[in-house]
Each structure stands twice: as structure tokens, then as C-alpha cells.
CSV table of C-alpha atoms and ligand atoms in Angstrom, one decimal:
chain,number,residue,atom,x,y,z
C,1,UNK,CA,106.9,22.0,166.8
C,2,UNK,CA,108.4,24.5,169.5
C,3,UNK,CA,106.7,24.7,173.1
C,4,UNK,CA,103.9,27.3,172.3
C,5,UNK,CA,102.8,25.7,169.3
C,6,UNK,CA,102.4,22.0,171.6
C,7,UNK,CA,100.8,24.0,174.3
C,8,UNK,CA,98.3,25.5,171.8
C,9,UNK,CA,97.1,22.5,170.2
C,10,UNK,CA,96.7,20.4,173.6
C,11,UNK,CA,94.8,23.5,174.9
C,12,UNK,CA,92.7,23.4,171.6
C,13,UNK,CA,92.2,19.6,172.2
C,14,UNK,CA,91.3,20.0,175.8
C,15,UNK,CA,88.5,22.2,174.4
C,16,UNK,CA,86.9,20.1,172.3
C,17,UNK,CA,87.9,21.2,169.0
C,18,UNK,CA,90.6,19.4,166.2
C,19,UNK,CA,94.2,20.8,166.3
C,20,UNK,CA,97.3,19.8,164.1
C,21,UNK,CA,100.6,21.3,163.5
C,22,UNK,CA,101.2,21.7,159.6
C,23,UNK,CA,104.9,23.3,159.5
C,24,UNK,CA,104.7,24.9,155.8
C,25,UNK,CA,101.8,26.8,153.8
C,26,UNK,CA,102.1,24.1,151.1
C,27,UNK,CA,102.0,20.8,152.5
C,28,UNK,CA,99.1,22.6,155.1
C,29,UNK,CA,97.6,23.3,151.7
C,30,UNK,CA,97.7,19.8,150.2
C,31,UNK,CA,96.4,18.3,153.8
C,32,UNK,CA,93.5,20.7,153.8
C,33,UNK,CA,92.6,20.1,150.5
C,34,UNK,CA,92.9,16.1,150.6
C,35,UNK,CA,90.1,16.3,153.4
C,36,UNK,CA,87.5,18.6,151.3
C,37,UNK,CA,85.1,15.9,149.5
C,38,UNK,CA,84.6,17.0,145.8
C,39,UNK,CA,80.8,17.5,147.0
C,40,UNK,CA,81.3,20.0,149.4
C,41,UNK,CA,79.8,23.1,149.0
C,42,UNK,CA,82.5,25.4,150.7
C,43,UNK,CA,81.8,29.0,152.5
C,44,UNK,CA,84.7,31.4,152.3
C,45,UNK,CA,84.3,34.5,154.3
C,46,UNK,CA,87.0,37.2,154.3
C,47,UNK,CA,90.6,35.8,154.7
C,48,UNK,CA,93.7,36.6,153.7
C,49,UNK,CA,94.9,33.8,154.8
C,50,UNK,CA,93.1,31.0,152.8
C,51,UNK,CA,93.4,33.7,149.9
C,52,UNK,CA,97.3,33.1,150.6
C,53,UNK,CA,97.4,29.6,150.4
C,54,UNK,CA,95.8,29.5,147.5
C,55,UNK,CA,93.1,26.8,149.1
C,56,UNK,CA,90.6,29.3,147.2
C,57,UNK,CA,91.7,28.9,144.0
C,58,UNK,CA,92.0,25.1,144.0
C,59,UNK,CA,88.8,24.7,145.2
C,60,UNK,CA,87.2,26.7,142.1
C,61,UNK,CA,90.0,24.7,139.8
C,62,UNK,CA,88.4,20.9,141.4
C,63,UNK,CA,85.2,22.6,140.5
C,64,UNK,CA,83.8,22.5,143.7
C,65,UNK,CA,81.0,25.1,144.4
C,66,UNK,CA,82.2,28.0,146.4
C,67,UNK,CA,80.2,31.0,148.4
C,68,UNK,CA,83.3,33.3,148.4
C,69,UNK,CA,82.5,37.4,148.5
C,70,UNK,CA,85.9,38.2,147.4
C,71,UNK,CA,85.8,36.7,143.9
C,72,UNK,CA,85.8,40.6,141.9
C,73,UNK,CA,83.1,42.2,139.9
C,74,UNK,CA,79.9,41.0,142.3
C,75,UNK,CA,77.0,43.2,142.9
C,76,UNK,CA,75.5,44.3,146.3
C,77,UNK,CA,72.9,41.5,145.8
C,78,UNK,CA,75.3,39.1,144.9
C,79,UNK,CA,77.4,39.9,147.8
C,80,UNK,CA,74.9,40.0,150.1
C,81,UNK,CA,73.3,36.8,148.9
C,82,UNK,CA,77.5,35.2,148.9
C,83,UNK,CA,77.9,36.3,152.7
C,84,UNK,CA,74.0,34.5,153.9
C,85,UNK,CA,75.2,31.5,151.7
C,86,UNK,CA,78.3,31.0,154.0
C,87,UNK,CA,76.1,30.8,157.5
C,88,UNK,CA,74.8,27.9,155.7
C,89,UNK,CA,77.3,25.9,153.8
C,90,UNK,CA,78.9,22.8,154.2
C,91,UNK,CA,81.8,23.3,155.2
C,92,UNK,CA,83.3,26.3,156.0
C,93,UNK,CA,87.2,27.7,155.7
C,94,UNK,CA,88.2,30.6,157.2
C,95,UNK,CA,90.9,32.1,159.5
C,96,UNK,CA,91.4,33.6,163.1
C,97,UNK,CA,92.3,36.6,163.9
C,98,UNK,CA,93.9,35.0,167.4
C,99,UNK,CA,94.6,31.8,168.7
C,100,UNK,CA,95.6,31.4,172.7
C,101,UNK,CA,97.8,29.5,174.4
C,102,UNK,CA,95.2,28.6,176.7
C,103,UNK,CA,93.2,27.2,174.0
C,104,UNK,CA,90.6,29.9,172.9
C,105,UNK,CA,89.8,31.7,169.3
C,106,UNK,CA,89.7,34.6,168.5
C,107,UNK,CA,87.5,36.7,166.2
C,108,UNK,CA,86.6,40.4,165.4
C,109,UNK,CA,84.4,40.8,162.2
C,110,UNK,CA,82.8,43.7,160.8
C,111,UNK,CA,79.6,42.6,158.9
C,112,UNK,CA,79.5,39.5,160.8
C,113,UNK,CA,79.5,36.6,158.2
C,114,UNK,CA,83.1,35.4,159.1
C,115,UNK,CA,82.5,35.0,163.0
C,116,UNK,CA,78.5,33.8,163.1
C,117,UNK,CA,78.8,30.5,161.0
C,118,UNK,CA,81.8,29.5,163.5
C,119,UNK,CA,79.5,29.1,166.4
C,120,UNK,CA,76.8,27.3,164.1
C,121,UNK,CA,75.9,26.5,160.6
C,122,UNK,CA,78.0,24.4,158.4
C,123,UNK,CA,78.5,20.8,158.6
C,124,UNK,CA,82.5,21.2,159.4
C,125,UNK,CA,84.5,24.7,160.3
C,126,UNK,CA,88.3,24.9,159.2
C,127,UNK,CA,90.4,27.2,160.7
C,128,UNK,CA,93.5,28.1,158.8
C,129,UNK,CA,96.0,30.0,161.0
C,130,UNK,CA,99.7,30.9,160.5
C,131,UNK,CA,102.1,31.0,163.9
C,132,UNK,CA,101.7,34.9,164.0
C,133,UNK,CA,99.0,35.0,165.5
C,134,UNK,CA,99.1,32.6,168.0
C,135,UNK,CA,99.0,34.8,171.3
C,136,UNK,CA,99.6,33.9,175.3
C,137,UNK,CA,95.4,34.6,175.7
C,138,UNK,CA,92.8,36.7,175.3
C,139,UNK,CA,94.3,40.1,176.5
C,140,UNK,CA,97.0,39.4,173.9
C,141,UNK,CA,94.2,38.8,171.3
C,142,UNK,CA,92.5,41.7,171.7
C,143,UNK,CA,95.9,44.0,171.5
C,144,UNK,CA,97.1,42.0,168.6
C,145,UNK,CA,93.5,43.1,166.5
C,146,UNK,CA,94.1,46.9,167.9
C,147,UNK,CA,97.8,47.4,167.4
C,148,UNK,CA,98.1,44.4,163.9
C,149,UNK,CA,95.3,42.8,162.4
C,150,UNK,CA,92.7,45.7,162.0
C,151,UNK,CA,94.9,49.0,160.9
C,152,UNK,CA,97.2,46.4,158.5
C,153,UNK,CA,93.6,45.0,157.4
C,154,UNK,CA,91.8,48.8,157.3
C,155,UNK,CA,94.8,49.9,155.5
C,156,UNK,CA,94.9,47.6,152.5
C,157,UNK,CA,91.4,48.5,151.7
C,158,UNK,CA,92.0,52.1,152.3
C,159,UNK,CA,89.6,53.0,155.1
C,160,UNK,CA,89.8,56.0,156.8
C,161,UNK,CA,90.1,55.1,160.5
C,162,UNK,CA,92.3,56.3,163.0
C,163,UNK,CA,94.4,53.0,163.2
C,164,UNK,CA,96.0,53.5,159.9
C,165,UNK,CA,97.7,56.7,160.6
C,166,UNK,CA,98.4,55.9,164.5
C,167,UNK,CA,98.6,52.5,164.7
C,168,UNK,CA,97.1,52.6,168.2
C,169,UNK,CA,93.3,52.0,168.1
C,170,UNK,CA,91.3,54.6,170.1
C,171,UNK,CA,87.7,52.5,170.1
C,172,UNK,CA,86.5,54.9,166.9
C,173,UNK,CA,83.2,55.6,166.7
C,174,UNK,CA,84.2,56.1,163.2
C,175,UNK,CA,81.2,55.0,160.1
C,176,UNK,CA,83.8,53.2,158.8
C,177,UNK,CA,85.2,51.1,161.9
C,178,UNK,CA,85.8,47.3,160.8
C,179,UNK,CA,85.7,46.1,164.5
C,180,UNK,CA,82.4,45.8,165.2
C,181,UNK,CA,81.6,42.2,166.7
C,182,UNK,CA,83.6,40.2,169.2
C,183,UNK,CA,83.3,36.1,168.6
C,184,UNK,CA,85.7,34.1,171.4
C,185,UNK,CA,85.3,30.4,170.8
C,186,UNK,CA,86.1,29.3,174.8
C,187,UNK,CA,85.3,25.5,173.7
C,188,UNK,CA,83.9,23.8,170.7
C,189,UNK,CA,80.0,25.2,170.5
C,190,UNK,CA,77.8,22.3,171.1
C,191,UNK,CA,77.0,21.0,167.5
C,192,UNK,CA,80.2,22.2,165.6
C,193,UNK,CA,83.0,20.1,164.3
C,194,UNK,CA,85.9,22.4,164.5
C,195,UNK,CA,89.3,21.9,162.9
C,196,UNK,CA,92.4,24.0,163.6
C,197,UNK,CA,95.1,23.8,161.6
C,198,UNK,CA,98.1,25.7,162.8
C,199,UNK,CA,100.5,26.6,159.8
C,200,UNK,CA,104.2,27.3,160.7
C,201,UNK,CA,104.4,30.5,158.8
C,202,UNK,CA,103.5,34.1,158.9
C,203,UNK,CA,99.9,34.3,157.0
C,204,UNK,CA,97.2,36.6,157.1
C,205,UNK,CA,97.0,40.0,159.1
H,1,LIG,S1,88.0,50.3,166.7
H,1,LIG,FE1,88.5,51.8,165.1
H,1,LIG,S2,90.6,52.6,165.7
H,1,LIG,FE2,90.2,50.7,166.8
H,1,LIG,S3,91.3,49.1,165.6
H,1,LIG,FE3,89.1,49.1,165.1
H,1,LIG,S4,88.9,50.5,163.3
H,1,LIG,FE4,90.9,50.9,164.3
């Protein structure tokens, strides 16, 4: 574990939430999955990351019941229905799109079902998070969604915003902006039980 990884999860554990180093996607994988009861009734909001690892797939394999808006061919109601099913779920796994040094997490959502079940909601909230994103604080965060996370993220599902072309992000007033909600968890909201898991690897955007 180098120094900024340590000083990450001691921050994190200052602040009330679960941290552990995991150094590769696999065995973070395995981990992850070993701690899901077979019961649990799992909320998947948009990730790459958990997509990446595959944690998505095994769940569905163990025939555990998922809420997971990315699974193709769903209608509005069924995604609509998907995305209110994950503010209530179990458990939930999901990703960040920034972790600080100092011990914060960062979110930017567009619809809103990926950052509102962090604060409260399901049972348990696993954060999945490879060392790309990991960031000095909160300034840092907030470039890294402008300048990374958001055009890379806009890009793959081909929206037109002014990201994509510039790479720069000029606070669009675009129809189509993704960043539309700001979620930074400064400590461990009252009644969750949070778990980060920081995975020494590039994953998500
Ligand atoms: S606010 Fe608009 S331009 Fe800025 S990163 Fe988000 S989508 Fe891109």
C-alpha cells in the first residue's frame, strides 16, 4: 500500500466509515463477494466500475435478486421502477467518482439514484473504487469529474455536451448535462454502514 492509499483509508476510518486496501480487481472481487449473504437483495446504480469487476454478473449467476438499470432491453417503467428500487435495497454497491486524501467521497449524479441511497436507505453501502480516482481533496474531486469522469462518461454514451469535444467543462446549461447533483460524504451519515473498498487498479471513469 503506498503512502496515499494509507493516508486515505485512516482518513476514511477517522470518518466513521469502513476502509480496506484490496491490491487487484480479482481478489477485491472475491472479498466483496464473500461478504454479500445469498439473501441480499442488492441495488446497483450506474457504475462502470462494479460492471468491470464483474461483481454484477456473479451476483445474478448466485441468483441473488438484483435492482440493476443497466441490465439491456428495460422499459421507461421498468427503469424507473429499477432506479426507486435501489433507494431502498439491502444493500447497495456502487462506486465514487472521488475519494480524498483527507477522507471525503465524492459524487456527481445526474438522475440522482446513485448518490441519494448513499446518504440513507439500504441496510449496508459498498463502495468499490479503483486508485485513479483517489484525489488530494475536494478541489481535486471536483476537477477530476470536469476534466475525466464526466466527458469520458458523456462520451461513451454519446451525449452531446461541450466536454466531449473540449475536454474542459464550461458549467453547460446544456438539456443533456449529466452533472446535475453534488453528494460529498464529509463523514459516515448517521444511520449508514459504509464500506470502502479501495482497489489497486485503474477502474471506472
Ligand atoms: S457541466 Fe456540462 S460541460 Fe461540465 S462536465 Fe458536466 S456535462 Fe460536461
Amino acid at each position: 500500500m503506498d503512502q496515499r492509499v494509507e493516508r486515505t483509508v485512516k482518513a476514511l476510518k477517522r470518518h466513521g466509515f469502513s476502509a480496506e486496501f484490496v491490491a487487484g480487481k480479482e481478489e477485491a472481487a472475491k472479498l466483496i463477494l464473500s461478504r454479500i449473504p445469498v439473501s441480499a437483495k442488492v441495488g446497483i446504480p450506474g457504475s462502470k466500475t462494479i460492471r468491470q469487476m464483474g461483481l454484477d454478473r456473479a451476483l445474478r449467476e448466485r441468483g441473488l435478486i438484483t435492482f440493476d438499470h443497466w441490465v439491456p432491453g428495460m422499459s421507461a417503467e421498468e427503469l424507473l421502477k429499477t432506479r426507486k428500487a435501489q433507494l431502498a435495497c439491502e444493500l447497495l454497491l456502487t462506486s465514487a467518482n472521488a475519494i480524498t486524501e483527507k477522507g471525503e467521497i465524492f459524487n456527481m449524479d445526474g438522475v440522482g439514484n446513485r448518490i441519494a441511497p448513499t446518504i440513507f436507505g439500504p441496510d449496508r453501502v459498498i463502495f468499490v473504487v479503483g486508485v485513479n480516482k483517489l484525489v488530494p481533496d475536494l478541489a481535486a474531486a471536483r476537477v477530476r469529474v470536469q476534466k475525466v469522469a464526466a466527458p469520458k462518461r458523456a462520451a461513451e454514451l454519446e451525449i452531446d455536451v461541450p466536454c466531449v469535444k473540449t475536454g474542459e467543462c464550461n458549467d453547460c446549461n446544456s438539456p443533456k448535462r449529466i452533472c446535475r447533483a453534488e453528494l460529498v460524504l464529509h463523514r459516515a451519515p448517521g444511520l449508514s454502514k459504509i464500506e470502502v473498498y479501495i482497489v489497486g487498479e485503474e477502474l471506472g471513469n
